[in-house]
XYZ file of C-alpha atoms in Angstrom:
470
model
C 170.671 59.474 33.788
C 168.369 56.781 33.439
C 166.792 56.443 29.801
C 165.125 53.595 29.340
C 161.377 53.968 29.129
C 158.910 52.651 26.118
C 159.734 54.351 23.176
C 156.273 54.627 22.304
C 154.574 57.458 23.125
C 151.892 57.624 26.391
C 148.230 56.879 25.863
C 144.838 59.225 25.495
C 144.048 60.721 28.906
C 140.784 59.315 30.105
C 138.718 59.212 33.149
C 138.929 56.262 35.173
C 135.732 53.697 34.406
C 133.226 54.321 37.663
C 132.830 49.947 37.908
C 134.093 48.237 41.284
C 137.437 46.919 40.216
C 139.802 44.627 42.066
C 142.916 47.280 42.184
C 142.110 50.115 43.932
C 142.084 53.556 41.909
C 144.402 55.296 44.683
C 147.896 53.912 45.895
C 148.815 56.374 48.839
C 151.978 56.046 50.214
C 153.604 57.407 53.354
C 157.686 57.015 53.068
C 159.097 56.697 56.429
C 162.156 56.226 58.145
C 162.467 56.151 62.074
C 158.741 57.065 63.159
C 157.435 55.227 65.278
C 155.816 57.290 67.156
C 153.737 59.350 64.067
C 152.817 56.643 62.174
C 150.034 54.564 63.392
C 148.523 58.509 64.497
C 148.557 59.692 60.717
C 148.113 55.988 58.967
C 144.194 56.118 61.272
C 143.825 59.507 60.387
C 144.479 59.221 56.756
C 142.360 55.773 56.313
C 139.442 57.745 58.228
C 139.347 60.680 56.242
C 139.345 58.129 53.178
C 136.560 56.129 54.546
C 134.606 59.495 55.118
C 134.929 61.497 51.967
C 136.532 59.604 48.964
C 134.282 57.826 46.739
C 136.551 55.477 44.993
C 138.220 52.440 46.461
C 142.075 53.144 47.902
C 145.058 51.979 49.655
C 147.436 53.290 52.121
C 150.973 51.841 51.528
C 153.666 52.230 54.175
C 157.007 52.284 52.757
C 159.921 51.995 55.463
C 162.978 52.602 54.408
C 165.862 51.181 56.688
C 164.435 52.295 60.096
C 166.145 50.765 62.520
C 163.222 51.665 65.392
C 160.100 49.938 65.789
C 158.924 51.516 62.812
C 158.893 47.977 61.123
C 156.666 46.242 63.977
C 154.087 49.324 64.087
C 154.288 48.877 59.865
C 153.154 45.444 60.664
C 150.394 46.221 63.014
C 148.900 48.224 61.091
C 149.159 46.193 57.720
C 147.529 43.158 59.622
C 144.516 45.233 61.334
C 143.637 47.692 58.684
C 142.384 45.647 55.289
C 143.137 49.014 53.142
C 146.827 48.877 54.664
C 149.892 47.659 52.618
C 153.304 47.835 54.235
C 156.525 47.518 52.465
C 160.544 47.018 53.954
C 163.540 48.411 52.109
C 166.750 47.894 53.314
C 168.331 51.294 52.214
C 167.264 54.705 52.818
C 165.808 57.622 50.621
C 162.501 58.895 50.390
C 162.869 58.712 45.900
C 163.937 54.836 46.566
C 160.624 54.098 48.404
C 158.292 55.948 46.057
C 160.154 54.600 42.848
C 159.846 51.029 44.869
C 155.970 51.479 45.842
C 154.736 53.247 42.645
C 156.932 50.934 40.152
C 154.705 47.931 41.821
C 151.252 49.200 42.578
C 148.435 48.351 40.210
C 146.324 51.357 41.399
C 145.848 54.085 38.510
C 146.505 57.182 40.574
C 149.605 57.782 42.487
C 150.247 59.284 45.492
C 152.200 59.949 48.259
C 152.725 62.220 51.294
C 154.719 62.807 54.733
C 153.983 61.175 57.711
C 153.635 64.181 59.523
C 150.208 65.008 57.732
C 151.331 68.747 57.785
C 149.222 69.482 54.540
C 145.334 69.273 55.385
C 143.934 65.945 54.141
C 140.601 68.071 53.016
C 143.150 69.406 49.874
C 143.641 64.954 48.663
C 140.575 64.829 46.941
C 141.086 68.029 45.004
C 144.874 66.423 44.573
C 143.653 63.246 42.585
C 140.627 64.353 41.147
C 141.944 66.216 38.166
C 144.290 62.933 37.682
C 140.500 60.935 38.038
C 139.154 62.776 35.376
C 141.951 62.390 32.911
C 142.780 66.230 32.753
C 146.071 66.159 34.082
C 149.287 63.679 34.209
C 150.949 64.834 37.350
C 148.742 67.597 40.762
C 151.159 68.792 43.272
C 150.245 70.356 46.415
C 151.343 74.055 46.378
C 152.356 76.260 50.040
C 153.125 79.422 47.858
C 149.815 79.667 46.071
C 148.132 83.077 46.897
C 145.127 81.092 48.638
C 147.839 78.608 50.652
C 147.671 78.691 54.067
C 150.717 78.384 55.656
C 151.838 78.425 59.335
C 156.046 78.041 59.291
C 158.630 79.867 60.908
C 160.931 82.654 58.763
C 163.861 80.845 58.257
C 162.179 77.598 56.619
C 159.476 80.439 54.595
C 162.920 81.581 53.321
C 164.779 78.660 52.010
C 161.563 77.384 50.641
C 161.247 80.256 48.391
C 164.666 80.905 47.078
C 164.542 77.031 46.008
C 161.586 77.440 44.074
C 163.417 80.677 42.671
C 166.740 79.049 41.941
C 164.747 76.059 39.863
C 162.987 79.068 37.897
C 166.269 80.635 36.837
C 168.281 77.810 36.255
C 165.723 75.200 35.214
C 162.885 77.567 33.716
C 160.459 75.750 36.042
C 156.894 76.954 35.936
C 155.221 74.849 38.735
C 155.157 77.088 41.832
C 156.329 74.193 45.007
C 158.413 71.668 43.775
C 159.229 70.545 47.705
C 155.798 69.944 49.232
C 155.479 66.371 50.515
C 152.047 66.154 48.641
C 152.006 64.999 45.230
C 150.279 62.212 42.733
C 151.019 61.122 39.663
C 148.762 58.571 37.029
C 150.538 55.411 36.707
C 151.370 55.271 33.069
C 152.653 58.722 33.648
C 155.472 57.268 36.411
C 155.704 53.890 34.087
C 157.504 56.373 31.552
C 158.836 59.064 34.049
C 160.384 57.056 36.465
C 163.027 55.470 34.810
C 164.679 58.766 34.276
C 164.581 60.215 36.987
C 168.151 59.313 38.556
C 167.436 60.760 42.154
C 166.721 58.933 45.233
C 166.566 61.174 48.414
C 164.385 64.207 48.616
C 165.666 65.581 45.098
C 163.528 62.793 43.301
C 160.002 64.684 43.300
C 162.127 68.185 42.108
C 163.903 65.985 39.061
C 160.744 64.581 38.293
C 158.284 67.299 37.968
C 161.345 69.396 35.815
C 161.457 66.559 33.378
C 157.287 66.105 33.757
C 157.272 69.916 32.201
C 159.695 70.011 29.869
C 158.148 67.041 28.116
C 154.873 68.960 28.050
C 152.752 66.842 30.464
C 149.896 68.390 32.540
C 150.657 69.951 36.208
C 147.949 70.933 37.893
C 148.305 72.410 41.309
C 146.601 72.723 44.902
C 146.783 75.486 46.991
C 147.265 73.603 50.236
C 147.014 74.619 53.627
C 149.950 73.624 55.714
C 150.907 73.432 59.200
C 154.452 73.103 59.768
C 156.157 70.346 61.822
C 158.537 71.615 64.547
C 160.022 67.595 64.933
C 160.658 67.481 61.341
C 163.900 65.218 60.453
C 164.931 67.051 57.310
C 168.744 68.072 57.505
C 168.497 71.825 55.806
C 171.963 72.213 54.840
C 172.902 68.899 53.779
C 169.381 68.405 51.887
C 169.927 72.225 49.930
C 173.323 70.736 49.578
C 172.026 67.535 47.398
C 169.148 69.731 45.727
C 171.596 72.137 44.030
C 173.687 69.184 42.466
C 170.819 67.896 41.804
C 169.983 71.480 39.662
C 173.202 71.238 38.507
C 173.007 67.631 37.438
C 169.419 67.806 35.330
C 170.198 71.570 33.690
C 173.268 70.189 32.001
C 171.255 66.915 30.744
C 168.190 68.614 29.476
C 170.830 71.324 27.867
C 173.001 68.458 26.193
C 169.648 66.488 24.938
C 170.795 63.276 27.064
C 166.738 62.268 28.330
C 164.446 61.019 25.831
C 161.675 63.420 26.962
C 160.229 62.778 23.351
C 159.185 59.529 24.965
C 156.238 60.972 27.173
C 154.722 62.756 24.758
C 150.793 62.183 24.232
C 149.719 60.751 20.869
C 149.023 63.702 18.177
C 145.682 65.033 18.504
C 144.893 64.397 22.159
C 145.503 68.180 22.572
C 143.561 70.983 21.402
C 146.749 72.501 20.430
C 147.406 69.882 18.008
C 144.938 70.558 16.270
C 145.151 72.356 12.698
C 143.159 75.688 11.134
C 142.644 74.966 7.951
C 145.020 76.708 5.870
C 147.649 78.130 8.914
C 150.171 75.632 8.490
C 150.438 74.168 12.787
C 152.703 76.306 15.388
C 153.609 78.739 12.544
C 152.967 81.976 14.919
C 154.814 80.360 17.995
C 157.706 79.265 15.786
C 158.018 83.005 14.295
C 158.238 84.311 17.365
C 160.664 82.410 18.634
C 162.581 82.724 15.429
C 162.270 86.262 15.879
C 164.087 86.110 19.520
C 166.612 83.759 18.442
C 167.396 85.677 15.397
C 168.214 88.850 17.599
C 170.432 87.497 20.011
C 172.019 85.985 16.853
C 172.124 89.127 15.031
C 173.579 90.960 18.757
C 176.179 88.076 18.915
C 177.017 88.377 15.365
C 178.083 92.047 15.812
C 179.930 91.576 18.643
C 182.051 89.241 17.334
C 182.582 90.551 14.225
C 183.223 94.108 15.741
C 186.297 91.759 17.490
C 187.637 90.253 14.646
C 187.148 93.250 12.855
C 190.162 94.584 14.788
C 192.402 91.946 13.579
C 191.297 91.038 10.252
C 189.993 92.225 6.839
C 185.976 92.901 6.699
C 185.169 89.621 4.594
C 187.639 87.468 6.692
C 185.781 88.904 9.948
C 182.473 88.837 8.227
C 182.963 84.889 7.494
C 184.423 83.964 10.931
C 181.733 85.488 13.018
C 179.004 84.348 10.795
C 180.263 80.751 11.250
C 180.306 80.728 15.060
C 176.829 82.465 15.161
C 175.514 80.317 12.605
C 175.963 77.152 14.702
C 174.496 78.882 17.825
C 171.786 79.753 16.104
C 170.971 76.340 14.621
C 171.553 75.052 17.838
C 169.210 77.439 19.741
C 166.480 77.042 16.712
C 166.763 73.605 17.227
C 165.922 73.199 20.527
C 163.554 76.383 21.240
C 162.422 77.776 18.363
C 161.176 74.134 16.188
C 161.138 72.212 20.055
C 163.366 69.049 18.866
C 164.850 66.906 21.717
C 167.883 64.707 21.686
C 170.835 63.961 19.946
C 168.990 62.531 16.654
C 169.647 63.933 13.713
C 171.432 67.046 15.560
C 174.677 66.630 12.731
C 172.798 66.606 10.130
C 171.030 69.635 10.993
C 174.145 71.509 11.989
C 175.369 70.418 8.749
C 172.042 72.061 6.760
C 172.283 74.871 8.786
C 175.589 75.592 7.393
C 174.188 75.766 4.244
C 171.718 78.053 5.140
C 174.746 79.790 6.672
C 176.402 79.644 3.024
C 173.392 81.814 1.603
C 173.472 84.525 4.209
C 177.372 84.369 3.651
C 176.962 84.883 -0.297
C 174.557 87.854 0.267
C 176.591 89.427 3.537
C 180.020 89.056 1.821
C 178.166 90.295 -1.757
C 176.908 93.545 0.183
C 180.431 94.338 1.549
C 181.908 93.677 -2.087
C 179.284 95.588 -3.449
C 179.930 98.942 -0.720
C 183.564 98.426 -1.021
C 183.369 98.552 -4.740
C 181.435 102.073 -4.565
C 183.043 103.840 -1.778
C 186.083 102.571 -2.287
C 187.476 102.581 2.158
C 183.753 102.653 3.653
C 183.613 103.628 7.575
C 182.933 100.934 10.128
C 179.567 102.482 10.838
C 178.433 102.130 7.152
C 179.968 98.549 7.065
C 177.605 97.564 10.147
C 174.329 99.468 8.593
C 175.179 97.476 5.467
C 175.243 94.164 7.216
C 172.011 94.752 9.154
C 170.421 95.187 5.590
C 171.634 92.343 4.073
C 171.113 90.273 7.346
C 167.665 90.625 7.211
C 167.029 89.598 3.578
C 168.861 86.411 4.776
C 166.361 86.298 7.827
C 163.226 85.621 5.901
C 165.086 83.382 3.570
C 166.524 81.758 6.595
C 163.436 80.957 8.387
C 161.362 79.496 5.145
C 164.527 77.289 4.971
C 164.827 76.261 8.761
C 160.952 75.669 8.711
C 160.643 73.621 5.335
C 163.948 71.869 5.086
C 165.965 72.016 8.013
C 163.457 71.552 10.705
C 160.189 69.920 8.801
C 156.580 69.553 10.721
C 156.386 65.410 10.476
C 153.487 64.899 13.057
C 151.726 63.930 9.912
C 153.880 60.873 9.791
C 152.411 60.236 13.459
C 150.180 57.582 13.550
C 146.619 58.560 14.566
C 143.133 56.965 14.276
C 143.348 53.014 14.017
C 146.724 53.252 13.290
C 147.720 54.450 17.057
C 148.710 51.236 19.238
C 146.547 50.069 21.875
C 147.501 51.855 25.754
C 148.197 48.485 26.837
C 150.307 48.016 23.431
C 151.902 51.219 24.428
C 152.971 50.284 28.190
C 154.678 46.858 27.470
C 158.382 46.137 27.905
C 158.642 48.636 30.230
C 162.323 48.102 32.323
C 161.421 49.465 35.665
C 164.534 50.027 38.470
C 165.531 47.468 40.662
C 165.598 47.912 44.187
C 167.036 46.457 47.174
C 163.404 45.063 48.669
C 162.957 43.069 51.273
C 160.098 41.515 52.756
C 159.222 41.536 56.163
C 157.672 38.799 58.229
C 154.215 39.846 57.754
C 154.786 40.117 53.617
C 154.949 36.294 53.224
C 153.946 36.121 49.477
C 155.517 39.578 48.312
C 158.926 37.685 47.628
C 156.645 35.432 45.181
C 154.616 38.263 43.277
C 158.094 40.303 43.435
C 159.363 37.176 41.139
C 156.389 37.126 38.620
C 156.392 41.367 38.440
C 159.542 41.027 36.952
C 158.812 38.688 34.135
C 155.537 40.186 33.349
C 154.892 43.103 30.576
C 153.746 45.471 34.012
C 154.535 45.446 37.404
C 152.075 43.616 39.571
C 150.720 44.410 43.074
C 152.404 42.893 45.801
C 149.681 42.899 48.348
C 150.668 40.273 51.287
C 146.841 39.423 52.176
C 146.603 37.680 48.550
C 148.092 34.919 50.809
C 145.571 35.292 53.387
């Protein structure tokens, strides 16, 4: 997995400034491969719709990767003919490569791409990018399985499309509702960050991207679309569901391990309403008991169970400590992560190592209570044993919690800098290390080679718009 974004963390959201600019606010992009006969149909449609109904400059950028048709020479046409038309050449295929390519380069503020078939309804774009416009949301995604979609596809494909979106909810606990629509935006500083982890480069990439967009906590905001599907449509079912599920496979077991930085796209402290304090109610307290509350039972059920196992081949106290050892680390572990929401590897030894302290006090008062029982009933039954534990289990809870909460896992956001102590958004952005990829430009690109060359040596990509040679 690819981790190295800015470790700084992402600017204030705010609406885009209203004055003519040089950059266009929207970078659309269209990644093809072998179309020669759609394109130049939806690049004229697209553009017209644009020059009809959106109110802020734009540009439509053609990304071909390795067609080996005239979809290169029609890319060129339409690039030389159409001012608002950028066309780009990559030499290897995969729909994530071109976007990654395009997006890492553009100097437009707003992201977005879809498929050249145009199958969504281009009256749903504006709605797509405003809320991205505004500075209310990070990422919009078109949705086909919103209750107001309108969707015209066969059963087989209605199907599929479903138990994806199902399979990313049970493994993945994704929220967002379409995670394969072709129709999708993203603000740039957003993908300056996002992109570099996102390891994908074929039709997994927007899937990986918007799982690791929500579990750092950024803003999806979704479109019912509606959507007309393409009979001619080049995507290889089995071999694509193929890739997606190692794909699931691939991203669960990072985001369960810690391995991505998602800490890295977090807005600064304060630009959410959430962040911000009652006097008094010390911040996240009531979300943090209950899921202290849930952790603490599967503990307590996973506690039992083991120690009703050892219990069969050891003494109480040597069955008592074992089991409360094993469940101690899962539950640090599981508080950790869901409970006090810390990411990564940092720190996780030392706080496996205070949880075992913690784990020492609920040891001293478990192992007192069975002393205590054995001492006045002299060969207690395994029920009473169990009712005894329970007891003294939850003392240790409350005690276990005030510890987890003040010493083990302690609320630093104070430490955050806010104010006139927060670096500057451009501050913020520098030094980011964007992906290299294999780009080549085409006949009609003659300067791209040049502004490729001072992108890369630069604190930001810049555009590489072939009529700057014009």
């Amino acid at each position: 997995m690819r981790t190295d974004p800015p470790r700084s963390t992402l600017p204030t959201r705010e609406h885009l400034p209203v004055e003519v600019t040089d950059a266009p606010v929207l970078d659309v992009t269209i990644p093809v491969h072998n179309e020669e006969q759609d394109l130049e149909p939806c690049v004229r449609r697209l553009h017209a719709h644009l020059v009809r109904t959106f109110p802020y400059s734009f540009r439509i950028t053609v990304a071909d990767n390795a067609s080996t048709d005239r979809t290169p020479e029609v890319a060129a046409r339409l690039d030389a003919t159409i001012p608002e038309v950028r066309a780009y050449r990559l030499e290897e295929k995969g729909r994530g490569r071109a976007l990654r390519t395009v997006w890492s380069h553009s100097d437009a503020p707003v992201l977005a791409y879809m498929d050249v078939d145009l199958s969504t309804d281009l009256n749903a774009l504006l709605p797509l990018v405003a809320p991205l416009i505004s500075g209310h949301s990070d990422l919009a995604i078109g949705s086909r399985l919103a209750r107001s979609s309108r969707v015209v596809r066969g059963p087989k494909r209605e199907f599929i499309s479903r138990a994806y979106n199902l399979i990313l909810k049970s493994s993945l606990s994704a929220r967002f509702s379409d995670a394969q629509c072709g129709f999708k935006a993203i603000r740039r500083e957003v993908a300056e960050r996002l992109l570099p982890m996102v390891e994908d480069t074929g039709w997994f990439f927007d899937t990986e991207m918007l799982v690791l967009a929500e579990r750092a906590g950024l803003r999806i905001h979704e479109v019912p679309v509606d959507w007309v599907d393409d009979p001619d449509s080049r995507v290889h079912i089995v071999s694509t569901a193929v890739e997606d599920l190692k794909g699931v496979w691939r991203v669960g077991r990072a985001l369960a391990v810690g391995a991505l930085p998602l800490d890295r796209l977090a807005r600064p402290f304060g630009d959410d309403p959430r962040d911000r304090r009652i006097r008094g109610v010390p911040g996240g307290l009531a979300r943090q008991l209950v899921g202290f509350i849930v952790v603490g039972a599967l503990s307590t059920l996973f506690y039992l169970l083991l120690y009703s196992l050892f219990r069969t081949m050891a003494s109480p106290q040597l069955a008592n400590a074992i089991a409360l050892l094993v469940s101690a680390v899962a539950n640090t572990a599981a508080n950790r992560r869901l409970t006090f929401g810390v990411r990564g590897r940092e720190r996780a030894v030392r706080h496996q190592a205070q949880g075992l302290v913690v784990f020492a006090i609920g040891l001293t008062l478990t192992s007192g209570s069975l002393a205590a029982l054995d001492a006045a009933s002299g060969a207690p039954s395994h029920s009473t044993e169990l009712a005894v534990l329970i007891a003294a289990n939850l003392a240790a809870t409350v005690l276990r919690f005030l510890l987890l909460r003040a010493w083990v896992f302690p609320d630093r956001r104070t430490d955050r800098p806010s104010g006139a102590d927060r670096p500057s958004g451009a501050d913020q952005v520098s030094g980011t290390d964007w992906p290299t990829a294999n780009v080549r430009p085409t006949r009609y690109d003659q300067s791209a080679a040049a502004a490729s060359s001072a992108a890369s040596s630069s604190d930001r990509p810049a555009a590489l718009d072939p009529r700057d040679a014009r």
